[in-house]
mmCIF file of N, CA and C in Angstrom:
data_model
loop_
_atom_site.group_PDB
_atom_site.id
_atom_site.type_symbol
_atom_site.label_atom_id
_atom_site.label_comp_id
_atom_site.label_asym_id
_atom_site.label_seq_id
_atom_site.Cartn_x
_atom_site.Cartn_y
_atom_site.Cartn_z
ATOM 1 N N MET A 281 -7.904 -6.186 9.211
ATOM 2 C CA MET A 281 -7.420 -4.865 9.559
ATOM 3 C C MET A 281 -6.873 -4.224 8.303
ATOM 4 N N SER A 282 -7.392 -3.051 7.940
ATOM 5 C CA SER A 282 -6.892 -2.342 6.772
ATOM 6 C C SER A 282 -5.991 -1.192 7.210
ATOM 7 N N ILE A 283 -5.073 -0.831 6.343
ATOM 8 C CA ILE A 283 -4.085 0.178 6.694
ATOM 9 C C ILE A 283 -4.046 1.242 5.599
ATOM 10 N N PRO A 284 -4.823 2.335 5.748
ATOM 11 C CA PRO A 284 -4.789 3.386 4.741
ATOM 12 C C PRO A 284 -3.634 4.360 4.949
ATOM 13 N N PHE A 285 -2.901 4.192 6.041
ATOM 14 C CA PHE A 285 -1.843 5.121 6.405
ATOM 15 C C PHE A 285 -0.477 4.472 6.212
ATOM 16 N N THR A 286 0.496 5.266 5.791
ATOM 17 C CA THR A 286 1.853 4.757 5.648
ATOM 18 C C THR A 286 2.434 4.491 7.035
ATOM 19 N N PRO A 287 3.453 3.643 7.115
ATOM 20 C CA PRO A 287 4.081 3.392 8.418
ATOM 21 C C PRO A 287 4.576 4.681 9.092
ATOM 22 N N ASP A 288 5.068 5.640 8.313
ATOM 23 C CA ASP A 288 5.535 6.904 8.897
ATOM 24 C C ASP A 288 4.388 7.676 9.542
ATOM 25 N N VAL A 289 3.232 7.665 8.902
ATOM 26 C CA VAL A 289 2.062 8.357 9.448
ATOM 27 C C VAL A 289 1.607 7.671 10.736
ATOM 28 N N VAL A 290 1.563 6.353 10.731
ATOM 29 C CA VAL A 290 1.168 5.609 11.940
ATOM 30 C C VAL A 290 2.127 5.923 13.085
ATOM 31 N N GLU A 291 3.418 5.937 12.804
ATOM 32 C CA GLU A 291 4.409 6.245 13.848
ATOM 33 C C GLU A 291 4.221 7.661 14.376
ATOM 34 N N ALA A 292 3.944 8.617 13.504
ATOM 35 C CA ALA A 292 3.728 10.002 13.935
ATOM 36 C C ALA A 292 2.490 10.115 14.821
ATOM 37 N N ILE A 293 1.422 9.432 14.449
ATOM 38 C CA ILE A 293 0.200 9.444 15.253
ATOM 39 C C ILE A 293 0.467 8.821 16.625
ATOM 40 N N LYS A 294 1.124 7.679 16.631
ATOM 41 C CA LYS A 294 1.433 7.011 17.905
ATOM 42 C C LYS A 294 2.297 7.909 18.784
ATOM 43 N N ARG A 295 3.335 8.509 18.207
ATOM 44 C CA ARG A 295 4.236 9.379 18.972
ATOM 45 C C ARG A 295 3.452 10.551 19.562
ATOM 46 N N HIS A 296 2.609 11.186 18.750
ATOM 47 C CA HIS A 296 1.823 12.317 19.244
ATOM 48 C C HIS A 296 0.886 11.885 20.370
ATOM 49 N N MET A 297 0.184 10.798 20.163
ATOM 50 C CA MET A 297 -0.734 10.311 21.198
ATOM 51 C C MET A 297 0.020 9.988 22.486
ATOM 52 N N ASN A 298 1.137 9.300 22.368
ATOM 53 C CA ASN A 298 1.870 8.876 23.562
ATOM 54 C C ASN A 298 2.587 10.030 24.252
ATOM 55 N N ASP A 299 3.057 11.008 23.479
ATOM 56 C CA ASP A 299 3.757 12.146 24.075
ATOM 57 C C ASP A 299 2.798 13.191 24.638
ATOM 58 N N ASP A 300 1.665 13.397 23.969
ATOM 59 C CA ASP A 300 0.787 14.511 24.329
ATOM 60 C C ASP A 300 -0.579 14.120 24.878
ATOM 61 N N HIS A 301 -0.986 12.868 24.706
ATOM 62 C CA HIS A 301 -2.354 12.497 25.075
ATOM 63 C C HIS A 301 -2.446 11.163 25.813
ATOM 64 N N ALA A 302 -1.446 10.840 26.614
ATOM 65 C CA ALA A 302 -1.468 9.572 27.354
ATOM 66 C C ALA A 302 -2.651 9.511 28.324
ATOM 67 N N ASP A 303 -2.971 10.634 28.958
ATOM 68 C CA ASP A 303 -4.110 10.646 29.881
ATOM 69 C C ASP A 303 -5.428 10.415 29.140
ATOM 70 N N ASP A 304 -5.532 10.974 27.923
ATOM 71 C CA ASP A 304 -6.729 10.774 27.115
ATOM 72 C C ASP A 304 -6.856 9.305 26.714
ATOM 73 N N ALA A 305 -5.728 8.710 26.339
ATOM 74 C CA ALA A 305 -5.727 7.288 25.959
ATOM 75 C C ALA A 305 -6.209 6.434 27.123
ATOM 76 N N LEU A 306 -5.767 6.759 28.324
ATOM 77 C CA LEU A 306 -6.196 5.992 29.495
ATOM 78 C C LEU A 306 -7.705 6.102 29.701
ATOM 79 N N LEU A 307 -8.255 7.293 29.550
ATOM 80 C CA LEU A 307 -9.709 7.454 29.681
ATOM 81 C C LEU A 307 -10.449 6.621 28.637
ATOM 82 N N ILE A 308 -9.948 6.638 27.394
ATOM 83 C CA ILE A 308 -10.583 5.868 26.321
ATOM 84 C C ILE A 308 -10.535 4.376 26.632
ATOM 85 N N VAL A 309 -9.390 3.903 27.091
ATOM 86 C CA VAL A 309 -9.235 2.479 27.426
ATOM 87 C C VAL A 309 -10.172 2.081 28.563
ATOM 88 N N LYS A 310 -10.250 2.926 29.580
ATOM 89 C CA LYS A 310 -11.116 2.619 30.726
ATOM 90 C C LYS A 310 -12.583 2.576 30.333
ATOM 91 N N ALA A 311 -13.029 3.604 29.606
ATOM 92 C CA ALA A 311 -14.461 3.744 29.326
ATOM 93 C C ALA A 311 -14.936 2.964 28.110
ATOM 94 N N LEU A 312 -14.128 2.920 27.059
ATOM 95 C CA LEU A 312 -14.575 2.339 25.801
ATOM 96 C C LEU A 312 -13.848 1.064 25.422
ATOM 97 N N GLY A 313 -12.759 0.791 26.124
ATOM 98 C CA GLY A 313 -11.953 -0.381 25.801
ATOM 99 C C GLY A 313 -12.161 -1.559 26.733
ATOM 100 N N GLY A 314 -13.100 -1.433 27.646
ATOM 101 C CA GLY A 314 -13.414 -2.556 28.526
ATOM 102 C C GLY A 314 -12.376 -2.842 29.596
ATOM 103 N N GLN A 315 -11.570 -1.842 29.932
ATOM 104 C CA GLN A 315 -10.529 -2.044 30.942
ATOM 105 C C GLN A 315 -10.623 -0.962 32.023
ATOM 106 N N PRO A 316 -11.682 -0.955 32.819
ATOM 107 C CA PRO A 316 -11.871 0.105 33.815
ATOM 108 C C PRO A 316 -10.801 0.139 34.897
ATOM 109 N N GLU A 317 -10.068 -0.942 35.056
ATOM 110 C CA GLU A 317 -9.020 -0.996 36.087
ATOM 111 C C GLU A 317 -7.645 -0.589 35.560
ATOM 112 N N ALA A 318 -7.561 -0.185 34.308
ATOM 113 C CA ALA A 318 -6.274 0.214 33.715
ATOM 114 C C ALA A 318 -5.683 1.393 34.484
ATOM 115 N N VAL A 319 -4.360 1.384 34.635
ATOM 116 C CA VAL A 319 -3.665 2.483 35.312
ATOM 117 C C VAL A 319 -2.785 3.266 34.340
ATOM 118 N N ALA A 320 -2.579 2.747 33.149
ATOM 119 C CA ALA A 320 -1.796 3.425 32.119
ATOM 120 C C ALA A 320 -2.205 2.858 30.766
ATOM 121 N N ALA A 321 -1.963 3.652 29.725
ATOM 122 C CA ALA A 321 -2.256 3.175 28.375
ATOM 123 C C ALA A 321 -1.351 3.912 27.401
ATOM 124 N N ARG A 322 -0.918 3.191 26.379
ATOM 125 C CA ARG A 322 -0.150 3.830 25.308
ATOM 126 C C ARG A 322 -0.704 3.352 23.977
ATOM 127 N N THR A 323 -0.692 4.238 23.013
ATOM 128 C CA THR A 323 -1.176 3.910 21.676
ATOM 129 C C THR A 323 -0.158 3.002 21.004
ATOM 130 N N SER A 324 -0.627 1.877 20.483
ATOM 131 C CA SER A 324 0.278 0.907 19.862
ATOM 132 C C SER A 324 0.075 0.754 18.364
ATOM 133 N N ASP A 325 -1.093 1.159 17.836
ATOM 134 C CA ASP A 325 -1.330 1.042 16.404
ATOM 135 C C ASP A 325 -2.582 1.842 16.034
ATOM 136 N N VAL A 326 -2.673 2.148 14.753
ATOM 137 C CA VAL A 326 -3.825 2.846 14.193
ATOM 138 C C VAL A 326 -4.047 2.274 12.803
ATOM 139 N N ASP A 327 -5.299 1.964 12.486
ATOM 140 C CA ASP A 327 -5.626 1.563 11.114
ATOM 141 C C ASP A 327 -6.971 2.169 10.752
ATOM 142 N N ALA A 328 -7.504 1.799 9.636
ATOM 143 C CA ALA A 328 -8.746 2.393 9.144
ATOM 144 C C ALA A 328 -9.947 2.076 10.024
ATOM 145 N N GLU A 329 -9.878 0.994 10.761
ATOM 146 C CA GLU A 329 -11.027 0.520 11.540
ATOM 147 C C GLU A 329 -10.986 0.874 13.022
ATOM 148 N N ALA A 330 -9.770 1.101 13.575
ATOM 149 C CA ALA A 330 -9.674 1.259 15.025
ATOM 150 C C ALA A 330 -8.338 1.851 15.445
ATOM 151 N N ILE A 331 -8.288 2.218 16.704
ATOM 152 C CA ILE A 331 -7.043 2.593 17.360
ATOM 153 C C ILE A 331 -6.751 1.513 18.397
ATOM 154 N N GLU A 332 -5.488 1.170 18.538
ATOM 155 C CA GLU A 332 -5.093 0.118 19.476
ATOM 156 C C GLU A 332 -4.190 0.692 20.554
ATOM 157 N N PHE A 333 -4.349 0.123 21.732
ATOM 158 C CA PHE A 333 -3.569 0.536 22.893
ATOM 159 C C PHE A 333 -2.984 -0.691 23.580
ATOM 160 N N VAL A 334 -1.953 -0.459 24.373
ATOM 161 C CA VAL A 334 -1.486 -1.436 25.339
ATOM 162 C C VAL A 334 -1.761 -0.797 26.695
ATOM 163 N N ALA A 335 -2.629 -1.426 27.459
ATOM 164 C CA ALA A 335 -3.016 -0.912 28.771
ATOM 165 C C ALA A 335 -2.337 -1.719 29.859
ATOM 166 N N THR A 336 -2.017 -1.058 30.945
ATOM 167 C CA THR A 336 -1.485 -1.741 32.116
ATOM 168 C C THR A 336 -2.644 -1.998 33.067
ATOM 169 N N VAL A 337 -2.926 -3.286 33.285
ATOM 170 C CA VAL A 337 -4.034 -3.711 34.142
ATOM 171 C C VAL A 337 -3.496 -4.779 35.081
ATOM 172 N N ASP A 338 -3.613 -4.544 36.367
ATOM 173 C CA ASP A 338 -3.117 -5.500 37.371
ATOM 174 C C ASP A 338 -1.662 -5.892 37.116
ATOM 175 N N GLY A 339 -0.853 -4.919 36.725
ATOM 176 C CA GLY A 339 0.567 -5.150 36.524
ATOM 177 C C GLY A 339 0.945 -5.864 35.241
ATOM 178 N N ARG A 340 -0.018 -6.075 34.350
ATOM 179 C CA ARG A 340 0.318 -6.749 33.086
ATOM 180 C C ARG A 340 -0.174 -5.925 31.911
ATOM 181 N N ASP A 341 0.442 -6.148 30.751
ATOM 182 C CA ASP A 341 0.035 -5.466 29.525
ATOM 183 C C ASP A 341 -1.148 -6.181 28.896
ATOM 184 N N VAL A 342 -2.146 -5.402 28.512
ATOM 185 C CA VAL A 342 -3.352 -5.925 27.890
ATOM 186 C C VAL A 342 -3.588 -5.152 26.586
ATOM 187 N N ALA A 343 -3.771 -5.878 25.487
ATOM 188 C CA ALA A 343 -4.077 -5.244 24.215
ATOM 189 C C ALA A 343 -5.537 -4.806 24.201
ATOM 190 N N VAL A 344 -5.767 -3.585 23.733
ATOM 191 C CA VAL A 344 -7.116 -3.028 23.673
ATOM 192 C C VAL A 344 -7.311 -2.407 22.293
ATOM 193 N N ARG A 345 -8.390 -2.765 21.645
ATOM 194 C CA ARG A 345 -8.726 -2.218 20.325
ATOM 195 C C ARG A 345 -10.077 -1.510 20.433
ATOM 196 N N VAL A 346 -10.092 -0.232 20.077
ATOM 197 C CA VAL A 346 -11.313 0.569 20.152
ATOM 198 C C VAL A 346 -11.657 1.024 18.731
ATOM 199 N N PRO A 347 -12.803 0.598 18.231
ATOM 200 C CA PRO A 347 -13.155 0.934 16.843
ATOM 201 C C PRO A 347 -13.517 2.405 16.667
ATOM 202 N N TRP A 348 -13.228 2.902 15.472
ATOM 203 C CA TRP A 348 -13.682 4.233 15.081
ATOM 204 C C TRP A 348 -15.186 4.177 14.821
ATOM 205 N N GLY A 349 -15.801 5.306 14.660
ATOM 206 C CA GLY A 349 -17.221 5.369 14.339
ATOM 207 C C GLY A 349 -17.520 5.001 12.892
ATOM 208 N N ALA A 350 -16.494 5.103 12.039
ATOM 209 C CA ALA A 350 -16.619 4.768 10.616
ATOM 210 C C ALA A 350 -15.219 4.418 10.106
ATOM 211 N N THR A 351 -15.147 3.790 8.971
ATOM 212 C CA THR A 351 -13.860 3.461 8.374
ATOM 213 C C THR A 351 -13.168 4.748 7.928
ATOM 214 N N LEU A 352 -11.917 4.910 8.332
ATOM 215 C CA LEU A 352 -11.160 6.108 7.987
ATOM 216 C C LEU A 352 -10.406 5.908 6.678
ATOM 217 N N THR A 353 -10.280 6.983 5.942
ATOM 218 C CA THR A 353 -9.562 6.918 4.669
ATOM 219 C C THR A 353 -8.432 7.936 4.578
ATOM 220 N N GLU A 354 -8.399 8.897 5.514
ATOM 221 C CA GLU A 354 -7.337 9.896 5.484
ATOM 222 C C GLU A 354 -6.924 10.293 6.892
ATOM 223 N N ARG A 355 -5.698 10.790 6.976
ATOM 224 C CA ARG A 355 -5.086 11.101 8.264
ATOM 225 C C ARG A 355 -5.898 12.102 9.093
ATOM 226 N N ALA A 356 -6.440 13.129 8.464
ATOM 227 C CA ALA A 356 -7.176 14.164 9.199
ATOM 228 C C ALA A 356 -8.346 13.588 9.997
ATOM 229 N N GLN A 357 -8.892 12.484 9.548
ATOM 230 C CA GLN A 357 -10.016 11.869 10.252
ATOM 231 C C GLN A 357 -9.603 11.295 11.601
ATOM 232 N N VAL A 358 -8.342 10.934 11.750
ATOM 233 C CA VAL A 358 -7.871 10.330 13.000
ATOM 234 C C VAL A 358 -8.084 11.299 14.155
ATOM 235 N N ARG A 359 -7.689 12.544 13.987
ATOM 236 C CA ARG A 359 -7.832 13.522 15.062
ATOM 237 C C ARG A 359 -9.293 13.662 15.473
ATOM 238 N N ARG A 360 -10.176 13.810 14.489
ATOM 239 C CA ARG A 360 -11.604 13.958 14.807
ATOM 240 C C ARG A 360 -12.123 12.747 15.572
ATOM 241 N N GLU A 361 -11.712 11.567 15.164
ATOM 242 C CA GLU A 361 -12.197 10.356 15.834
ATOM 243 C C GLU A 361 -11.623 10.216 17.241
ATOM 244 N N VAL A 362 -10.352 10.562 17.427
ATOM 245 C CA VAL A 362 -9.768 10.495 18.770
ATOM 246 C C VAL A 362 -10.481 11.480 19.690
ATOM 247 N N VAL A 363 -10.754 12.678 19.199
ATOM 248 C CA VAL A 363 -11.484 13.663 20.016
ATOM 249 C C VAL A 363 -12.868 13.133 20.368
ATOM 250 N N ARG A 364 -13.544 12.527 19.397
ATOM 251 C CA ARG A 364 -14.869 11.957 19.660
ATOM 252 C C ARG A 364 -14.785 10.862 20.724
ATOM 253 N N LEU A 365 -13.815 9.960 20.592
ATOM 254 C CA LEU A 365 -13.650 8.888 21.575
ATOM 255 C C LEU A 365 -13.339 9.467 22.955
ATOM 256 N N TYR A 366 -12.469 10.468 22.996
ATOM 257 C CA TYR A 366 -12.122 11.109 24.266
ATOM 258 C C TYR A 366 -13.374 11.691 24.929
ATOM 259 N N ARG A 367 -14.164 12.394 24.159
ATOM 260 C CA ARG A 367 -15.376 13.014 24.732
ATOM 261 C C ARG A 367 -16.388 11.967 25.175
ATOM 262 N N GLU A 368 -16.537 10.908 24.402
ATOM 263 C CA GLU A 368 -17.427 9.800 24.809
ATOM 264 C C GLU A 368 -16.928 9.174 26.105
ATOM 265 N N ALA A 369 -15.616 8.983 26.196
ATOM 266 C CA ALA A 369 -15.035 8.386 27.405
ATOM 267 C C ALA A 369 -15.271 9.287 28.607
ATOM 268 N N CYS A 370 -15.045 10.583 28.448
ATOM 269 C CA CYS A 370 -15.280 11.513 29.548
ATOM 270 C C CYS A 370 -16.731 11.450 30.008
ATOM 271 N N ALA A 371 -17.654 11.461 29.068
ATOM 272 C CA ALA A 371 -19.076 11.396 29.414
ATOM 273 C C ALA A 371 -19.394 10.102 30.147
ATOM 274 N N ALA A 372 -18.855 8.988 29.672
ATOM 275 C CA ALA A 372 -19.126 7.694 30.297
ATOM 276 C C ALA A 372 -18.564 7.616 31.711
ATOM 277 N N LEU A 373 -17.434 8.273 31.933
ATOM 278 C CA LEU A 373 -16.784 8.220 33.243
ATOM 279 C C LEU A 373 -17.190 9.365 34.163
ATOM 280 N N GLY A 374 -17.980 10.302 33.642
ATOM 281 C CA GLY A 374 -18.369 11.447 34.456
ATOM 282 C C GLY A 374 -17.230 12.414 34.724
ATOM 283 N N VAL A 375 -16.295 12.491 33.777
ATOM 284 C CA VAL A 375 -15.134 13.372 33.898
ATOM 285 C C VAL A 375 -15.359 14.551 32.946
ATOM 286 N N PRO A 376 -15.148 15.778 33.422
ATOM 287 C CA PRO A 376 -15.336 16.906 32.492
ATOM 288 C C PRO A 376 -14.272 16.879 31.390
ATOM 289 N N ALA A 377 -14.720 17.031 30.163
ATOM 290 C CA ALA A 377 -13.797 17.090 29.022
ATOM 291 C C ALA A 377 -13.217 18.492 28.929
ATOM 292 N N ARG A 378 -11.997 18.578 28.464
ATOM 293 C CA ARG A 378 -11.406 19.883 28.216
ATOM 294 C C ARG A 378 -12.193 20.569 27.101
ATOM 295 N N GLY A 379 -12.302 21.888 27.154
ATOM 296 C CA GLY A 379 -13.044 22.638 26.149
ATOM 297 C C GLY A 379 -12.394 22.553 24.775
ATOM 298 N N GLU A 380 -11.107 22.726 24.718
ATOM 299 C CA GLU A 380 -10.395 22.702 23.453
ATOM 300 C C GLU A 380 -9.465 21.502 23.465
ATOM 301 N N HIS A 381 -9.508 20.719 22.421
ATOM 302 C CA HIS A 381 -8.687 19.491 22.397
ATOM 303 C C HIS A 381 -7.739 19.520 21.252
#
């Protein structure tokens, strides 16, 4: 696991995801993280290779790692990749994606 982001940047990304995009994280975990029975998900880490979540499945916490489409080298790429994962998850689950993300 490589870490191109400072701890402060990782914390900011996690806070934003958990405060503003918890529903999106759940869709990603269900569709792309192999946990279709998840009822909640929170972002737990971000690195150059993937985003990590802790999902609630059958009343227990399950670690889920979803890889990016490519190795990331800068913070701005995280948003694009999360949007891509969200849209892929929506398509896989048959859920309409929001127009603006």
